[in-house]
């Protein structure tokens, strides 16, 4: 799998360097894509999406609790 596009995105757009570029690839991989490309992709982003939703819920709850 060619990861140069992911590395360029991280460097040029996000201005960060990943020690594990596979984490960025996983973040952009949807489960339906994984089902069709099992040989080229290792994991999908469902766990990361769930974690992001949980963190967002925590931040919103903290804000509302503190302000209302």
PDB file of N, CA and C in Angstrom, residues 6-64:
ATOM      1  N   UNK A   6      -0.660   9.890   2.496  1.00  0.00           N
ATOM      2  CA  UNK A   6      -0.936  10.117   3.917  1.00  0.00           C
ATOM      3  C   UNK A   6       0.191  10.903   4.574  1.00  0.00           C
ATOM      4  N   UNK A   7       1.421  10.558   4.232  1.00  0.00           N
ATOM      5  CA  UNK A   7       2.566  11.278   4.788  1.00  0.00           C
ATOM      6  C   UNK A   7       2.574  12.728   4.334  1.00  0.00           C
ATOM      7  N   UNK A   8       2.247  12.969   3.077  1.00  0.00           N
ATOM      8  CA  UNK A   8       2.197  14.337   2.566  1.00  0.00           C
ATOM      9  C   UNK A   8       1.087  15.126   3.249  1.00  0.00           C
ATOM     10  N   UNK A   9      -0.064  14.497   3.459  1.00  0.00           N
ATOM     11  CA  UNK A   9      -1.174  15.162   4.150  1.00  0.00           C
ATOM     12  C   UNK A   9      -0.774  15.542   5.570  1.00  0.00           C
ATOM     13  N   UNK A  10      -0.129  14.623   6.275  1.00  0.00           N
ATOM     14  CA  UNK A  10       0.297  14.895   7.649  1.00  0.00           C
ATOM     15  C   UNK A  10       1.308  16.036   7.693  1.00  0.00           C
ATOM     16  N   UNK A  11       2.231  16.029   6.764  1.00  0.00           N
ATOM     17  CA  UNK A  11       3.288  17.045   6.764  1.00  0.00           C
ATOM     18  C   UNK A  11       2.780  18.400   6.283  1.00  0.00           C
ATOM     19  N   UNK A  12       2.102  18.423   5.135  1.00  0.00           N
ATOM     20  CA  UNK A  12       1.732  19.686   4.495  1.00  0.00           C
ATOM     21  C   UNK A  12       0.460  20.310   5.060  1.00  0.00           C
ATOM     22  N   UNK A  13      -0.509  19.505   5.427  1.00  0.00           N
ATOM     23  CA  UNK A  13      -1.790  20.035   5.887  1.00  0.00           C
ATOM     24  C   UNK A  13      -1.876  20.107   7.408  1.00  0.00           C
ATOM     25  N   UNK A  14      -1.516  19.021   8.067  1.00  0.00           N
ATOM     26  CA  UNK A  14      -1.623  18.975   9.529  1.00  0.00           C
ATOM     27  C   UNK A  14      -0.392  19.538  10.230  1.00  0.00           C
ATOM     28  N   UNK A  15       0.728  19.578   9.525  1.00  0.00           N
ATOM     29  CA  UNK A  15       2.005  20.052  10.076  1.00  0.00           C
ATOM     30  C   UNK A  15       2.433  19.239  11.293  1.00  0.00           C
ATOM     31  N   UNK A  16       2.282  17.919  11.188  1.00  0.00           N
ATOM     32  CA  UNK A  16       2.706  17.001  12.244  1.00  0.00           C
ATOM     33  C   UNK A  16       3.476  15.849  11.613  1.00  0.00           C
ATOM     34  N   UNK A  17       4.237  15.160  12.443  1.00  0.00           N
ATOM     35  CA  UNK A  17       4.947  13.966  12.017  1.00  0.00           C
ATOM     36  C   UNK A  17       4.457  12.800  12.863  1.00  0.00           C
ATOM     37  N   UNK A  18       4.009  11.756  12.221  1.00  0.00           N
ATOM     38  CA  UNK A  18       3.531  10.573  12.923  1.00  0.00           C
ATOM     39  C   UNK A  18       4.666   9.580  13.103  1.00  0.00           C
ATOM     40  N   UNK A  19       4.823   9.066  14.305  1.00  0.00           N
ATOM     41  CA  UNK A  19       5.804   8.006  14.506  1.00  0.00           C
ATOM     42  C   UNK A  19       5.251   6.686  13.971  1.00  0.00           C
ATOM     43  N   UNK A  20       3.919   6.565  13.915  1.00  0.00           N
ATOM     44  CA  UNK A  20       3.270   5.390  13.356  1.00  0.00           C
ATOM     45  C   UNK A  20       2.234   5.858  12.333  1.00  0.00           C
ATOM     46  N   UNK A  21       2.614   5.906  11.068  1.00  0.00           N
ATOM     47  CA  UNK A  21       1.734   6.417  10.020  1.00  0.00           C
ATOM     48  C   UNK A  21       0.522   5.520   9.811  1.00  0.00           C
ATOM     49  N   UNK A  22       0.608   4.261  10.253  1.00  0.00           N
ATOM     50  CA  UNK A  22      -0.536   3.354  10.140  1.00  0.00           C
ATOM     51  C   UNK A  22      -1.725   3.858  10.953  1.00  0.00           C
ATOM     52  N   UNK A  23      -1.472   4.598  12.007  1.00  0.00           N
ATOM     53  CA  UNK A  23      -2.562   5.172  12.796  1.00  0.00           C
ATOM     54  C   UNK A  23      -3.354   6.182  11.975  1.00  0.00           C
ATOM     55  N   UNK A  24      -2.676   6.990  11.180  1.00  0.00           N
ATOM     56  CA  UNK A  24      -3.352   7.943  10.306  1.00  0.00           C
ATOM     57  C   UNK A  24      -4.137   7.221   9.213  1.00  0.00           C
ATOM     58  N   UNK A  25      -3.556   6.177   8.654  1.00  0.00           N
ATOM     59  CA  UNK A  25      -4.250   5.374   7.640  1.00  0.00           C
ATOM     60  C   UNK A  25      -5.506   4.762   8.238  1.00  0.00           C
ATOM     61  N   UNK A  26      -5.415   4.238   9.443  1.00  0.00           N
ATOM     62  CA  UNK A  26      -6.572   3.648  10.116  1.00  0.00           C
ATOM     63  C   UNK A  26      -7.648   4.692  10.361  1.00  0.00           C
ATOM     64  N   UNK A  27      -7.253   5.904  10.740  1.00  0.00           N
ATOM     65  CA  UNK A  27      -8.225   6.962  11.015  1.00  0.00           C
ATOM     66  C   UNK A  27      -9.045   7.313   9.785  1.00  0.00           C
ATOM     67  N   UNK A  28      -8.480   7.143   8.593  1.00  0.00           N
ATOM     68  CA  UNK A  28      -9.182   7.482   7.361  1.00  0.00           C
ATOM     69  C   UNK A  28      -9.820   6.277   6.668  1.00  0.00           C
ATOM     70  N   UNK A  29      -9.778   5.109   7.290  1.00  0.00           N
ATOM     71  CA  UNK A  29     -10.297   3.904   6.653  1.00  0.00           C
ATOM     72  C   UNK A  29     -11.658   3.543   7.214  1.00  0.00           C
ATOM     73  N   UNK A  30     -12.659   3.553   6.361  1.00  0.00           N
ATOM     74  CA  UNK A  30     -14.015   3.175   6.757  1.00  0.00           C
ATOM     75  C   UNK A  30     -14.156   1.656   6.686  1.00  0.00           C
ATOM     76  N   UNK A  31     -15.038   1.107   7.506  1.00  0.00           N
ATOM     77  CA  UNK A  31     -15.217  -0.334   7.573  1.00  0.00           C
ATOM     78  C   UNK A  31     -15.637  -0.924   6.227  1.00  0.00           C
ATOM     79  N   UNK A  32     -16.464  -0.228   5.469  1.00  0.00           N
ATOM     80  CA  UNK A  32     -16.898  -0.752   4.173  1.00  0.00           C
ATOM     81  C   UNK A  32     -15.722  -0.849   3.192  1.00  0.00           C
ATOM     82  N   UNK A  33     -14.770   0.071   3.271  1.00  0.00           N
ATOM     83  CA  UNK A  33     -13.576   0.005   2.428  1.00  0.00           C
ATOM     84  C   UNK A  33     -12.717  -1.187   2.823  1.00  0.00           C
ATOM     85  N   UNK A  34     -12.615  -1.439   4.111  1.00  0.00           N
ATOM     86  CA  UNK A  34     -11.824  -2.560   4.604  1.00  0.00           C
ATOM     87  C   UNK A  34     -12.373  -3.875   4.084  1.00  0.00           C
ATOM     88  N   UNK A  35     -13.691  -4.013   4.041  1.00  0.00           N
ATOM     89  CA  UNK A  35     -14.294  -5.252   3.555  1.00  0.00           C
ATOM     90  C   UNK A  35     -13.935  -5.538   2.103  1.00  0.00           C
ATOM     91  N   UNK A  36     -13.731  -4.498   1.306  1.00  0.00           N
ATOM     92  CA  UNK A  36     -13.405  -4.674  -0.102  1.00  0.00           C
ATOM     93  C   UNK A  36     -11.902  -4.751  -0.364  1.00  0.00           C
ATOM     94  N   UNK A  37     -11.079  -4.297   0.579  1.00  0.00           N
ATOM     95  CA  UNK A  37      -9.623  -4.241   0.385  1.00  0.00           C
ATOM     96  C   UNK A  37      -8.896  -4.884   1.561  1.00  0.00           C
ATOM     97  N   UNK A  38      -9.226  -6.100   1.883  1.00  0.00           N
ATOM     98  CA  UNK A  38      -8.665  -6.780   3.055  1.00  0.00           C
ATOM     99  C   UNK A  38      -7.161  -7.003   2.959  1.00  0.00           C
ATOM    100  N   UNK A  39      -6.627  -7.084   1.751  1.00  0.00           N
ATOM    101  CA  UNK A  39      -5.196  -7.360   1.601  1.00  0.00           C
ATOM    102  C   UNK A  39      -4.330  -6.126   1.798  1.00  0.00           C
ATOM    103  N   UNK A  40      -4.891  -4.942   1.588  1.00  0.00           N
ATOM    104  CA  UNK A  40      -4.067  -3.726   1.649  1.00  0.00           C
ATOM    105  C   UNK A  40      -4.249  -2.917   2.925  1.00  0.00           C
ATOM    106  N   UNK A  41      -5.365  -3.114   3.638  1.00  0.00           N
ATOM    107  CA  UNK A  41      -5.647  -2.314   4.829  1.00  0.00           C
ATOM    108  C   UNK A  41      -5.779  -3.241   6.025  1.00  0.00           C
ATOM    109  N   UNK A  42      -5.209  -2.824   7.152  1.00  0.00           N
ATOM    110  CA  UNK A  42      -5.192  -3.681   8.339  1.00  0.00           C
ATOM    111  C   UNK A  42      -6.395  -3.472   9.256  1.00  0.00           C
ATOM    112  N   UNK A  43      -6.824  -2.230   9.434  1.00  0.00           N
ATOM    113  CA  UNK A  43      -7.875  -1.942  10.413  1.00  0.00           C
ATOM    114  C   UNK A  43      -8.747  -0.800   9.921  1.00  0.00           C
ATOM    115  N   UNK A  44      -9.908  -0.634  10.561  1.00  0.00           N
ATOM    116  CA  UNK A  44     -10.809   0.459  10.211  1.00  0.00           C
ATOM    117  C   UNK A  44     -10.918   1.422  11.391  1.00  0.00           C
ATOM    118  N   UNK A  45     -11.596   2.543  11.182  1.00  0.00           N
ATOM    119  CA  UNK A  45     -11.605   3.638  12.147  1.00  0.00           C
ATOM    120  C   UNK A  45     -12.745   3.589  13.154  1.00  0.00           C
ATOM    121  N   UNK A  46     -13.476   2.508  13.241  1.00  0.00           N
ATOM    122  CA  UNK A  46     -14.643   2.485  14.117  1.00  0.00           C
ATOM    123  C   UNK A  46     -14.277   2.708  15.589  1.00  0.00           C
ATOM    124  N   UNK A  47     -13.196   2.115  16.053  1.00  0.00           N
ATOM    125  CA  UNK A  47     -12.782   2.336  17.445  1.00  0.00           C
ATOM    126  C   UNK A  47     -12.367   3.781  17.681  1.00  0.00           C
ATOM    127  N   UNK A  48     -11.630   4.347  16.734  1.00  0.00           N
ATOM    128  CA  UNK A  48     -11.214   5.745  16.873  1.00  0.00           C
ATOM    129  C   UNK A  48     -12.411   6.678  16.805  1.00  0.00           C
ATOM    130  N   UNK A  49     -13.389   6.343  15.956  1.00  0.00           N
ATOM    131  CA  UNK A  49     -14.595   7.158  15.855  1.00  0.00           C
ATOM    132  C   UNK A  49     -15.369   7.115  17.170  1.00  0.00           C
ATOM    133  N   UNK A  50     -15.464   5.932  17.765  1.00  0.00           N
ATOM    134  CA  UNK A  50     -16.146   5.788  19.052  1.00  0.00           C
ATOM    135  C   UNK A  50     -15.424   6.587  20.124  1.00  0.00           C
ATOM    136  N   UNK A  51     -14.099   6.537  20.147  1.00  0.00           N
ATOM    137  CA  UNK A  51     -13.320   7.297  21.122  1.00  0.00           C
ATOM    138  C   UNK A  51     -13.527   8.796  20.933  1.00  0.00           C
ATOM    139  N   UNK A  52     -13.523   9.254  19.691  1.00  0.00           N
ATOM    140  CA  UNK A  52     -13.746  10.669  19.408  1.00  0.00           C
ATOM    141  C   UNK A  52     -15.120  11.128  19.858  1.00  0.00           C
ATOM    142  N   UNK A  53     -16.131  10.288  19.619  1.00  0.00           N
ATOM    143  CA  UNK A  53     -17.481  10.626  20.068  1.00  0.00           C
ATOM    144  C   UNK A  53     -17.549  10.719  21.589  1.00  0.00           C
ATOM    145  N   UNK A  54     -16.861   9.814  22.279  1.00  0.00           N
ATOM    146  CA  UNK A  54     -16.868   9.829  23.738  1.00  0.00           C
ATOM    147  C   UNK A  54     -16.182  11.078  24.285  1.00  0.00           C
ATOM    148  N   UNK A  55     -15.071  11.462  23.689  1.00  0.00           N
ATOM    149  CA  UNK A  55     -14.358  12.667  24.126  1.00  0.00           C
ATOM    150  C   UNK A  55     -15.206  13.907  23.867  1.00  0.00           C
ATOM    151  N   UNK A  56     -15.828  13.977  22.710  1.00  0.00           N
ATOM    152  CA  UNK A  56     -16.699  15.111  22.385  1.00  0.00           C
ATOM    153  C   UNK A  56     -17.867  15.196  23.370  1.00  0.00           C
ATOM    154  N   UNK A  57     -18.454  14.066  23.696  1.00  0.00           N
ATOM    155  CA  UNK A  57     -19.552  14.046  24.668  1.00  0.00           C
ATOM    156  C   UNK A  57     -19.079  14.536  26.035  1.00  0.00           C
ATOM    157  N   UNK A  58     -17.892  14.146  26.437  1.00  0.00           N
ATOM    158  CA  UNK A  58     -17.336  14.584  27.712  1.00  0.00           C
ATOM    159  C   UNK A  58     -17.132  16.093  27.743  1.00  0.00           C
ATOM    160  N   UNK A  59     -16.598  16.650  26.670  1.00  0.00           N
ATOM    161  CA  UNK A  59     -16.347  18.091  26.606  1.00  0.00           C
ATOM    162  C   UNK A  59     -17.656  18.872  26.632  1.00  0.00           C
ATOM    163  N   UNK A  60     -18.636  18.432  25.873  1.00  0.00           N
ATOM    164  CA  UNK A  60     -19.931  19.122  25.826  1.00  0.00           C
ATOM    165  C   UNK A  60     -20.638  19.031  27.173  1.00  0.00           C
ATOM    166  N   UNK A  61     -20.599  17.873  27.799  1.00  0.00           N
ATOM    167  CA  UNK A  61     -21.223  17.698  29.117  1.00  0.00           C
ATOM    168  C   UNK A  61     -20.565  18.591  30.152  1.00  0.00           C
ATOM    169  N   UNK A  62     -19.254  18.638  30.156  1.00  0.00           N
ATOM    170  CA  UNK A  62     -18.511  19.498  31.099  1.00  0.00           C
ATOM    171  C   UNK A  62     -18.892  20.972  30.887  1.00  0.00           C
ATOM    172  N   UNK A  63     -18.984  21.389  29.640  1.00  0.00           N
ATOM    173  CA  UNK A  63     -19.334  22.770  29.330  1.00  0.00           C
ATOM    174  C   UNK A  63     -20.741  23.091  29.836  1.00  0.00           C
ATOM    175  N   UNK A  64     -21.688  22.242  29.528  1.00  0.00           N
ATOM    176  CA  UNK A  64     -23.065  22.501  29.941  1.00  0.00           C
ATOM    177  C   UNK A  64     -23.219  22.435  31.448  1.00  0.00           C
TER     178      UNK A  64
END
